[in-house]
Amino acid sequence: MVPILTGRKYSSSSSFVPQEDDDVMQLYGSDSGWVEARTYCEHLGSLFTDLTHIPSPDTLCKRCQHPEENWVCLSCKEVFCSRFVNKHMLEHYQQANHCIALSFSDLSVWCFSCDAYLDAQVILQLRPAHETAYILKFGEAPPSRAAEVLQLGDNKTDN
């Protein structure tokens, strides 16, 4: 993690010397729960081949029918509740060894084997699932994707 330079310390010659602010570092450090998503995962080979078609975010947990905090398994596309409800996605991972799932709550992607979040906007294999879930949840393309489409449209020439 790159240090955040927020404090100011002046030398006797009155020149500015950046200083790390310990309070800010704690805020963004592991004590606060801040995590940095991985940009690679060795388990990407377990992904379902077509992640442009996934269940909608309002899909109930397959085991307990709970309506919230649900995740879609990116290996089989089944939906289970989070570890904060009845832990059915965690149980699914333990039983089926399907380790990568997308949260319908915040659209984060988690690898149970790596015990880490994955950056779905950087990892190309995860983009289809993330973009589809975003569209299903919000009714429009993610902002970064919409900007790319606009740029492509601006580059078209009339023949």
mmCIF file of C-alpha atoms in Angstrom:
data_model
loop_
_atom_site.group_PDB
_atom_site.id
_atom_site.type_symbol
_atom_site.label_atom_id
_atom_site.label_comp_id
_atom_site.label_asym_id
_atom_site.label_seq_id
_atom_site.Cartn_x
_atom_site.Cartn_y
_atom_site.Cartn_z
ATOM 1 C CA MET A 1 0.000 0.000 0.000
ATOM 2 C CA VAL A 2 1.302 3.450 -0.852
ATOM 3 C CA PRO A 3 1.681 5.660 2.222
ATOM 4 C CA ILE A 4 -0.759 8.532 2.445
ATOM 5 C CA LEU A 5 0.957 11.835 2.998
ATOM 6 C CA THR A 6 -1.339 14.152 4.871
ATOM 7 C CA GLY A 7 0.584 15.709 7.711
ATOM 8 C CA ARG A 8 2.769 18.751 7.354
ATOM 9 C CA LYS A 9 6.110 19.194 8.968
ATOM 10 C CA TYR A 10 8.157 22.280 8.379
ATOM 11 C CA SER A 11 11.899 22.396 8.731
ATOM 12 C CA SER A 12 13.767 25.384 10.093
ATOM 13 C CA SER A 13 14.068 26.690 6.545
ATOM 14 C CA SER A 14 10.228 26.672 6.278
ATOM 15 C CA SER A 15 10.189 24.134 3.460
ATOM 16 C CA PHE A 16 7.355 21.598 3.418
ATOM 17 C CA VAL A 17 8.273 18.031 4.365
ATOM 18 C CA PRO A 18 5.458 15.462 3.873
ATOM 19 C CA GLN A 19 4.776 13.237 6.881
ATOM 20 C CA GLU A 20 2.618 10.139 7.163
ATOM 21 C CA ASP A 21 -0.426 10.710 9.328
ATOM 22 C CA ASP A 22 -0.689 7.694 11.633
ATOM 23 C CA ASP A 23 -4.425 8.213 12.158
ATOM 24 C CA VAL A 24 -5.075 8.154 8.407
ATOM 25 C CA MET A 25 -2.848 5.105 7.965
ATOM 26 C CA GLN A 26 -4.818 3.305 10.677
ATOM 27 C CA LEU A 27 -8.059 4.315 9.001
ATOM 28 C CA TYR A 28 -7.000 2.653 5.751
ATOM 29 C CA GLY A 29 -4.880 -0.079 7.318
ATOM 30 C CA SER A 30 -5.854 -3.559 8.403
ATOM 31 C CA ASP A 31 -7.207 -2.294 11.744
ATOM 32 C CA SER A 32 -10.126 -0.663 9.926
ATOM 33 C CA GLY A 33 -11.008 -3.669 7.778
ATOM 34 C CA TRP A 34 -9.688 -2.014 4.606
ATOM 35 C CA VAL A 35 -8.595 -4.643 2.103
ATOM 36 C CA GLU A 36 -7.002 -4.361 -1.265
ATOM 37 C CA ALA A 37 -8.531 -6.637 -3.885
ATOM 38 C CA ARG A 38 -6.222 -8.974 -5.737
ATOM 39 C CA THR A 39 -5.661 -8.455 -9.434
ATOM 40 C CA TYR A 40 -4.908 -12.134 -10.058
ATOM 41 C CA CYS A 41 -6.181 -15.442 -8.727
ATOM 42 C CA GLU A 42 -4.917 -18.911 -9.587
ATOM 43 C CA HIS A 43 -8.476 -20.284 -9.318
ATOM 44 C CA LEU A 44 -9.898 -18.421 -12.335
ATOM 45 C CA GLY A 45 -9.901 -21.682 -14.298
ATOM 46 C CA SER A 46 -12.884 -22.801 -12.205
ATOM 47 C CA LEU A 47 -15.153 -20.072 -13.609
ATOM 48 C CA PHE A 48 -18.273 -20.976 -15.590
ATOM 49 C CA THR A 49 -17.651 -20.393 -19.300
ATOM 50 C CA ASP A 50 -20.571 -17.954 -19.819
ATOM 51 C CA LEU A 51 -20.777 -15.340 -17.086
ATOM 52 C CA THR A 52 -22.909 -12.932 -19.115
ATOM 53 C CA HIS A 53 -25.995 -14.880 -18.029
ATOM 54 C CA ILE A 54 -26.277 -15.045 -14.255
ATOM 55 C CA PRO A 55 -29.266 -15.081 -11.883
ATOM 56 C CA SER A 56 -30.741 -11.712 -10.927
ATOM 57 C CA PRO A 57 -29.757 -10.016 -7.642
ATOM 58 C CA ASP A 58 -33.202 -10.732 -6.161
ATOM 59 C CA THR A 59 -32.680 -14.517 -6.405
ATOM 60 C CA LEU A 60 -33.255 -16.266 -3.084
ATOM 61 C CA CYS A 61 -30.724 -18.535 -1.402
ATOM 62 C CA LYS A 62 -31.106 -22.023 -2.878
ATOM 63 C CA ARG A 63 -31.050 -23.676 0.569
ATOM 64 C CA CYS A 64 -32.907 -21.364 2.960
ATOM 65 C CA GLN A 65 -34.767 -18.993 0.601
ATOM 66 C CA HIS A 66 -33.280 -15.964 2.385
ATOM 67 C CA PRO A 67 -33.774 -12.857 0.207
ATOM 68 C CA GLU A 68 -30.728 -10.785 1.249
ATOM 69 C CA GLU A 69 -26.927 -10.962 1.453
ATOM 70 C CA ASN A 70 -26.834 -13.543 -1.310
ATOM 71 C CA TRP A 71 -23.926 -14.548 -3.506
ATOM 72 C CA VAL A 72 -23.806 -16.216 -6.920
ATOM 73 C CA CYS A 73 -21.262 -18.981 -7.360
ATOM 74 C CA LEU A 74 -19.217 -18.169 -10.467
ATOM 75 C CA SER A 75 -18.509 -21.856 -11.083
ATOM 76 C CA CYS A 76 -22.088 -23.169 -11.229
ATOM 77 C CA LYS A 77 -24.235 -19.985 -11.005
ATOM 78 C CA GLU A 78 -26.193 -21.206 -7.979
ATOM 79 C CA VAL A 79 -27.173 -18.598 -5.375
ATOM 80 C CA PHE A 80 -26.513 -18.991 -1.656
ATOM 81 C CA CYS A 81 -26.630 -16.698 1.375
ATOM 82 C CA SER A 82 -23.579 -15.126 2.971
ATOM 83 C CA ARG A 83 -21.683 -16.090 6.087
ATOM 84 C CA PHE A 84 -23.604 -13.302 7.857
ATOM 85 C CA VAL A 85 -26.916 -15.085 7.277
ATOM 86 C CA ASN A 86 -26.777 -18.907 7.258
ATOM 87 C CA LYS A 87 -23.347 -19.467 5.645
ATOM 88 C CA HIS A 88 -24.729 -21.443 2.712
ATOM 89 C CA MET A 89 -22.203 -20.022 0.188
ATOM 90 C CA LEU A 90 -19.383 -20.978 2.524
ATOM 91 C CA GLU A 91 -20.875 -24.486 2.863
ATOM 92 C CA HIS A 92 -21.215 -24.680 -0.932
ATOM 93 C CA TYR A 93 -17.507 -23.882 -1.276
ATOM 94 C CA GLN A 94 -16.602 -26.501 1.342
ATOM 95 C CA GLN A 95 -18.755 -29.182 -0.315
ATOM 96 C CA ALA A 96 -18.324 -28.440 -4.028
ATOM 97 C CA ASN A 97 -14.927 -26.681 -3.912
ATOM 98 C CA HIS A 98 -16.384 -23.836 -5.996
ATOM 99 C CA CYS A 99 -14.278 -21.020 -4.629
ATOM 100 C CA ILE A 100 -15.183 -17.798 -6.515
ATOM 101 C CA ALA A 101 -18.449 -15.976 -5.825
ATOM 102 C CA LEU A 102 -19.976 -12.564 -6.492
ATOM 103 C CA SER A 103 -21.947 -10.703 -3.840
ATOM 104 C CA PHE A 104 -25.270 -9.284 -4.966
ATOM 105 C CA SER A 105 -25.095 -6.810 -2.057
ATOM 106 C CA ASP A 106 -22.015 -4.858 -3.106
ATOM 107 C CA LEU A 107 -20.940 -6.670 -6.317
ATOM 108 C CA SER A 108 -17.621 -7.675 -4.784
ATOM 109 C CA VAL A 109 -15.979 -10.935 -5.819
ATOM 110 C CA TRP A 110 -14.459 -13.261 -3.225
ATOM 111 C CA CYS A 111 -12.195 -16.266 -3.633
ATOM 112 C CA PHE A 112 -12.670 -18.638 -0.710
ATOM 113 C CA SER A 113 -9.474 -20.534 -1.557
ATOM 114 C CA CYS A 114 -7.343 -17.375 -1.590
ATOM 115 C CA ASP A 115 -9.367 -15.891 1.286
ATOM 116 C CA ALA A 116 -9.325 -12.601 -0.608
ATOM 117 C CA TYR A 117 -11.399 -10.182 -2.636
ATOM 118 C CA LEU A 118 -10.709 -10.095 -6.369
ATOM 119 C CA ASP A 119 -10.781 -6.932 -8.476
ATOM 120 C CA ALA A 120 -13.571 -7.694 -10.930
ATOM 121 C CA GLN A 121 -12.871 -4.586 -12.987
ATOM 122 C CA VAL A 122 -9.203 -5.462 -13.514
ATOM 123 C CA ILE A 123 -9.439 -9.257 -13.917
ATOM 124 C CA LEU A 124 -10.816 -9.697 -17.440
ATOM 125 C CA GLN A 125 -12.406 -13.108 -16.729
ATOM 126 C CA LEU A 126 -14.564 -11.543 -13.990
ATOM 127 C CA ARG A 127 -15.772 -8.501 -15.930
ATOM 128 C CA PRO A 128 -18.737 -10.232 -17.649
ATOM 129 C CA ALA A 129 -20.217 -11.374 -14.316
ATOM 130 C CA HIS A 130 -19.583 -8.028 -12.631
ATOM 131 C CA GLU A 131 -21.017 -5.991 -15.516
ATOM 132 C CA THR A 132 -24.056 -8.253 -15.859
ATOM 133 C CA ALA A 133 -24.746 -8.112 -12.108
ATOM 134 C CA TYR A 134 -24.397 -4.314 -12.185
ATOM 135 C CA ILE A 135 -26.875 -4.022 -15.067
ATOM 136 C CA LEU A 136 -29.320 -6.402 -13.375
ATOM 137 C CA LYS A 137 -29.065 -4.468 -10.102
ATOM 138 C CA PHE A 138 -29.043 -0.865 -11.372
ATOM 139 C CA GLY A 139 -30.577 -1.070 -14.861
ATOM 140 C CA GLU A 140 -27.569 0.499 -16.595
ATOM 141 C CA ALA A 141 -23.983 -0.294 -17.489
ATOM 142 C CA PRO A 142 -21.284 0.347 -14.884
ATOM 143 C CA PRO A 143 -19.837 3.881 -15.116
ATOM 144 C CA SER A 144 -16.475 2.773 -16.470
ATOM 145 C CA ARG A 145 -18.148 0.670 -19.147
ATOM 146 C CA ALA A 146 -20.540 3.474 -20.088
ATOM 147 C CA ALA A 147 -17.555 5.820 -20.534
ATOM 148 C CA GLU A 148 -15.870 3.288 -22.849
ATOM 149 C CA VAL A 149 -19.033 2.994 -24.952
ATOM 150 C CA LEU A 150 -19.302 6.782 -25.208
ATOM 151 C CA GLN A 151 -15.672 7.040 -26.293
ATOM 152 C CA LEU A 152 -16.216 4.391 -28.955
ATOM 153 C CA GLY A 153 -19.260 6.266 -30.216
ATOM 154 C CA ASP A 154 -17.282 9.506 -30.448
ATOM 155 C CA ASN A 155 -14.612 7.819 -32.561
ATOM 156 C CA LYS A 156 -17.048 6.629 -35.248
ATOM 157 C CA THR A 157 -16.839 8.331 -38.593
ATOM 158 C CA ASP A 158 -19.701 8.839 -41.010
ATOM 159 C CA ASN A 159 -19.206 7.221 -44.423
#
